[in-house]
């Protein structure tokens, strides 16, 4: 697999943010994109993304075969929730590996939970999603959404070579649609795509990220 730039890489935090002020919009108001409720919160934050992200999701849906639909699992994630996720991941690594220092645990945790200070979901610029049929049946993708590297033997990595041919085709279909719409993938998570955040700016060579933390 190619070298992977993690969100904990200092270069990501160094990317400047030039907040564009786009609002969060509710994807549940759009007919073009399906929303899964497995991570639904009482405030409905999970179904919100920035306006340009919503527009690009519609474009990505248009680029899919007619028999398939995007199934969004999570969009915006409040900063407090991201802090809890990351702290829990670091603690789990420290407990499993008593010899690791805080830096090593932080680095390993960032392979599948974004450090809060650069987290794409906190900006409203990221979506976790998969593919489903018109009837709602999810396609085989090699792992479940949000599978971690340890529990999946790294099959959650987008370019992992050991998944089935069917899962590889499905990941490629999703990747082509999302990339064509302007998203970038976080390569340890086949389901995670973003636009406008610091990671997107770094990968695309943009001078600024468009989105800081959303409210």
Tab-separated table of C-alpha atoms in Angstrom:
chain	number	residue	atom	x	y	z
A	1	UNK	CA	0.000	0.000	0.000
A	2	UNK	CA	1.212	3.578	-0.636
A	3	UNK	CA	2.585	5.768	2.146
A	4	UNK	CA	-0.215	7.271	4.202
A	5	UNK	CA	-0.293	10.804	5.595
A	6	UNK	CA	-2.111	10.646	8.922
A	7	UNK	CA	-4.163	13.448	10.401
A	8	UNK	CA	-1.624	13.580	13.242
A	9	UNK	CA	1.073	14.642	10.765
A	10	UNK	CA	2.240	18.140	11.890
A	11	UNK	CA	1.850	19.392	8.330
A	12	UNK	CA	-1.924	19.039	8.556
A	13	UNK	CA	-2.170	21.279	11.620
A	14	UNK	CA	0.028	23.849	9.855
A	15	UNK	CA	-2.489	24.328	7.037
A	16	UNK	CA	-4.070	27.761	7.349
A	17	UNK	CA	-7.847	28.106	7.525
A	18	UNK	CA	-9.667	30.834	5.642
A	19	UNK	CA	-13.201	30.276	6.869
A	20	UNK	CA	-15.696	30.852	4.075
A	21	UNK	CA	-18.740	31.060	6.326
A	22	UNK	CA	-20.860	28.460	4.583
A	23	UNK	CA	-23.748	27.214	6.720
A	24	UNK	CA	-24.415	23.661	7.744
A	25	UNK	CA	-27.332	22.155	5.854
A	26	UNK	CA	-29.474	19.141	6.727
A	27	UNK	CA	-29.031	16.275	4.276
A	28	UNK	CA	-32.363	14.855	5.390
A	29	UNK	CA	-34.002	17.616	3.344
A	30	UNK	CA	-32.443	16.246	0.132
A	31	UNK	CA	-34.031	13.445	-1.856
A	32	UNK	CA	-30.834	12.619	-3.771
A	33	UNK	CA	-28.912	11.215	-0.785
A	34	UNK	CA	-29.976	8.547	1.687
A	35	UNK	CA	-29.255	8.951	5.397
A	36	UNK	CA	-28.538	6.062	7.749
A	37	UNK	CA	-29.470	6.536	11.407
A	38	UNK	CA	-26.981	4.169	13.088
A	39	UNK	CA	-25.071	7.159	14.533
A	40	UNK	CA	-28.022	9.527	14.849
A	41	UNK	CA	-27.866	12.002	17.742
A	42	UNK	CA	-30.738	13.820	19.415
A	43	UNK	CA	-29.788	17.143	17.805
A	44	UNK	CA	-29.468	15.718	14.307
A	45	UNK	CA	-25.882	16.921	13.919
A	46	UNK	CA	-24.902	13.677	12.177
A	47	UNK	CA	-27.028	14.574	9.133
A	48	UNK	CA	-25.528	18.041	8.601
A	49	UNK	CA	-22.664	19.100	6.324
A	50	UNK	CA	-21.483	22.351	4.792
A	51	UNK	CA	-23.443	23.640	1.808
A	52	UNK	CA	-20.754	22.899	-0.786
A	53	UNK	CA	-20.316	19.405	0.643
A	54	UNK	CA	-24.035	18.769	0.141
A	55	UNK	CA	-23.792	20.034	-3.438
A	56	UNK	CA	-20.873	17.703	-4.099
A	57	UNK	CA	-22.694	14.742	-2.622
A	58	UNK	CA	-25.491	15.346	-5.101
A	59	UNK	CA	-22.893	15.470	-7.886
A	60	UNK	CA	-21.343	12.226	-6.650
A	61	UNK	CA	-24.755	10.552	-6.574
A	62	UNK	CA	-25.325	11.650	-10.156
A	63	UNK	CA	-22.069	9.924	-11.120
A	64	UNK	CA	-23.106	6.540	-9.717
A	65	UNK	CA	-24.754	3.736	-11.683
A	66	UNK	CA	-28.532	4.192	-11.587
A	67	UNK	CA	-29.002	1.100	-9.398
A	68	UNK	CA	-26.862	2.523	-6.558
A	69	UNK	CA	-27.288	5.201	-3.887
A	70	UNK	CA	-24.936	6.949	-1.493
A	71	UNK	CA	-25.774	6.064	2.110
A	72	UNK	CA	-24.468	8.727	4.499
A	73	UNK	CA	-23.708	7.467	7.999
A	74	UNK	CA	-22.272	10.625	9.581
A	75	UNK	CA	-21.482	14.192	8.627
A	76	UNK	CA	-20.886	16.955	11.184
A	77	UNK	CA	-19.577	15.897	14.578
A	78	UNK	CA	-19.547	18.404	17.481
A	79	UNK	CA	-16.073	19.158	18.854
A	80	UNK	CA	-16.906	17.830	22.338
A	81	UNK	CA	-17.888	14.456	20.881
A	82	UNK	CA	-14.701	14.300	18.814
A	83	UNK	CA	-12.635	14.979	21.946
A	84	UNK	CA	-14.364	12.085	23.719
A	85	UNK	CA	-13.801	9.699	20.806
A	86	UNK	CA	-10.128	10.537	20.528
A	87	UNK	CA	-9.414	10.453	24.258
A	88	UNK	CA	-11.089	7.042	24.512
A	89	UNK	CA	-8.983	5.738	21.623
A	90	UNK	CA	-5.742	6.975	23.175
A	91	UNK	CA	-6.679	5.420	26.515
A	92	UNK	CA	-7.481	2.099	24.857
A	93	UNK	CA	-4.082	2.046	23.151
A	94	UNK	CA	-2.261	2.877	26.382
A	95	UNK	CA	-4.121	0.095	28.196
A	96	UNK	CA	-3.370	-2.434	25.458
A	97	UNK	CA	0.289	-1.387	25.167
A	98	UNK	CA	1.626	-0.330	28.591
A	99	UNK	CA	5.077	0.346	27.133
A	100	UNK	CA	3.832	3.051	24.758
A	101	UNK	CA	4.276	6.694	25.668
A	102	UNK	CA	1.582	9.312	25.064
A	103	UNK	CA	3.037	10.298	21.672
A	104	UNK	CA	2.957	6.727	20.351
A	105	UNK	CA	-0.589	6.202	21.608
A	106	UNK	CA	-1.655	9.519	20.036
A	107	UNK	CA	-0.100	8.518	16.716
A	108	UNK	CA	-1.717	5.084	16.639
A	109	UNK	CA	-5.111	6.457	17.702
A	110	UNK	CA	-5.001	8.943	14.833
A	111	UNK	CA	-4.968	6.103	12.329
A	112	UNK	CA	-8.708	5.772	12.764
A	113	UNK	CA	-9.876	8.623	15.049
A	114	UNK	CA	-9.030	12.178	14.010
A	115	UNK	CA	-7.160	14.374	16.509
A	116	UNK	CA	-9.729	17.002	17.570
A	117	UNK	CA	-7.646	19.981	16.469
A	118	UNK	CA	-7.680	18.873	12.812
A	119	UNK	CA	-10.763	16.632	12.711
A	120	UNK	CA	-12.562	16.884	9.358
A	121	UNK	CA	-15.967	16.012	10.834
A	122	UNK	CA	-15.776	18.943	13.267
A	123	UNK	CA	-15.478	21.301	10.286
A	124	UNK	CA	-18.645	20.007	8.645
A	125	UNK	CA	-16.553	19.120	5.620
A	126	UNK	CA	-16.438	15.334	6.051
A	127	UNK	CA	-18.839	12.483	5.467
A	128	UNK	CA	-18.688	8.805	6.343
A	129	UNK	CA	-20.685	6.900	3.760
A	130	UNK	CA	-21.133	3.686	1.852
A	131	UNK	CA	-23.134	2.372	-1.090
A	132	UNK	CA	-26.537	0.748	-1.105
A	133	UNK	CA	-29.024	-0.450	-3.676
A	134	UNK	CA	-32.220	1.398	-4.533
A	135	UNK	CA	-33.998	-0.889	-2.070
A	136	UNK	CA	-31.531	0.026	0.702
A	137	UNK	CA	-29.340	-3.087	0.837
A	138	UNK	CA	-25.726	-2.176	1.608
A	139	UNK	CA	-23.081	-3.379	-0.836
A	140	UNK	CA	-20.104	-5.501	0.283
A	141	UNK	CA	-17.183	-3.131	0.875
A	142	UNK	CA	-14.684	-5.398	2.612
A	143	UNK	CA	-15.439	-4.156	6.141
A	144	UNK	CA	-18.194	-2.391	7.994
A	145	UNK	CA	-18.181	1.401	8.173
A	146	UNK	CA	-16.009	2.525	11.123
A	147	UNK	CA	-14.086	-0.754	11.393
A	148	UNK	CA	-10.713	-0.110	13.048
A	149	UNK	CA	-7.342	-1.296	11.699
A	150	UNK	CA	-6.769	-3.755	14.573
A	151	UNK	CA	-10.183	-5.405	14.349
A	152	UNK	CA	-10.147	-5.586	10.536
A	153	UNK	CA	-6.461	-6.505	10.098
A	154	UNK	CA	-6.158	-3.212	8.190
A	155	UNK	CA	-8.814	-4.225	5.639
A	156	UNK	CA	-10.425	-0.851	6.391
A	157	UNK	CA	-7.529	0.819	4.548
A	158	UNK	CA	-8.915	1.987	1.221
A	159	UNK	CA	-6.160	0.380	-0.865
A	160	UNK	CA	-5.956	-2.853	1.156
A	161	UNK	CA	-5.227	-5.615	-1.371
A	162	UNK	CA	-6.778	-8.547	0.462
A	163	UNK	CA	-10.500	-7.798	0.061
A	164	UNK	CA	-12.739	-9.648	-2.376
A	165	UNK	CA	-12.987	-8.654	-6.026
A	166	UNK	CA	-16.587	-7.557	-5.450
A	167	UNK	CA	-15.630	-5.335	-2.522
A	168	UNK	CA	-12.767	-3.841	-4.551
A	169	UNK	CA	-15.128	-3.011	-7.420
A	170	UNK	CA	-17.543	-1.364	-5.009
A	171	UNK	CA	-14.804	0.694	-3.355
A	172	UNK	CA	-13.611	1.768	-6.791
A	173	UNK	CA	-17.134	2.802	-7.817
A	174	UNK	CA	-17.499	4.863	-4.638
A	175	UNK	CA	-14.013	6.339	-5.036
A	176	UNK	CA	-14.548	7.378	-8.640
A	177	UNK	CA	-17.830	9.127	-7.839
A	178	UNK	CA	-16.488	10.929	-4.765
A	179	UNK	CA	-13.170	11.957	-6.337
A	180	UNK	CA	-14.945	13.266	-9.430
A	181	UNK	CA	-17.094	15.448	-7.152
A	182	UNK	CA	-14.019	17.005	-5.514
A	183	UNK	CA	-13.686	14.953	-2.332
A	184	UNK	CA	-10.504	13.398	-0.955
A	185	UNK	CA	-10.322	10.137	0.944
A	186	UNK	CA	-8.613	9.491	4.259
A	187	UNK	CA	-6.725	6.354	3.241
A	188	UNK	CA	-7.074	4.380	6.473
A	189	UNK	CA	-10.884	4.559	6.134
A	190	UNK	CA	-12.500	3.665	2.801
A	191	UNK	CA	-15.754	5.322	3.933
A	192	UNK	CA	-14.315	8.711	4.954
A	193	UNK	CA	-14.348	11.555	2.416
A	194	UNK	CA	-13.935	15.279	2.868
A	195	UNK	CA	-13.929	18.615	1.116
A	196	UNK	CA	-12.774	22.017	2.342
A	197	UNK	CA	-11.063	20.894	5.571
A	198	UNK	CA	-7.354	20.973	6.410
A	199	UNK	CA	-6.721	17.435	5.183
A	200	UNK	CA	-8.404	18.216	1.863
A	201	UNK	CA	-6.294	21.371	1.507
A	202	UNK	CA	-3.079	19.461	2.200
A	203	UNK	CA	-3.845	16.652	-0.234
A	204	UNK	CA	-4.987	18.969	-3.027
A	205	UNK	CA	-2.242	21.546	-2.494
A	206	UNK	CA	-4.703	24.342	-1.745
A	207	UNK	CA	-3.286	27.403	0.033
A	208	UNK	CA	-6.069	27.436	2.619
A	209	UNK	CA	-8.675	25.189	4.122
A	210	UNK	CA	-12.160	26.583	3.526
A	211	UNK	CA	-13.665	25.333	6.775
A	212	UNK	CA	-12.649	25.694	10.386
A	213	UNK	CA	-14.731	24.222	13.224
A	214	UNK	CA	-18.436	24.523	12.423
A	215	UNK	CA	-21.047	25.732	14.850
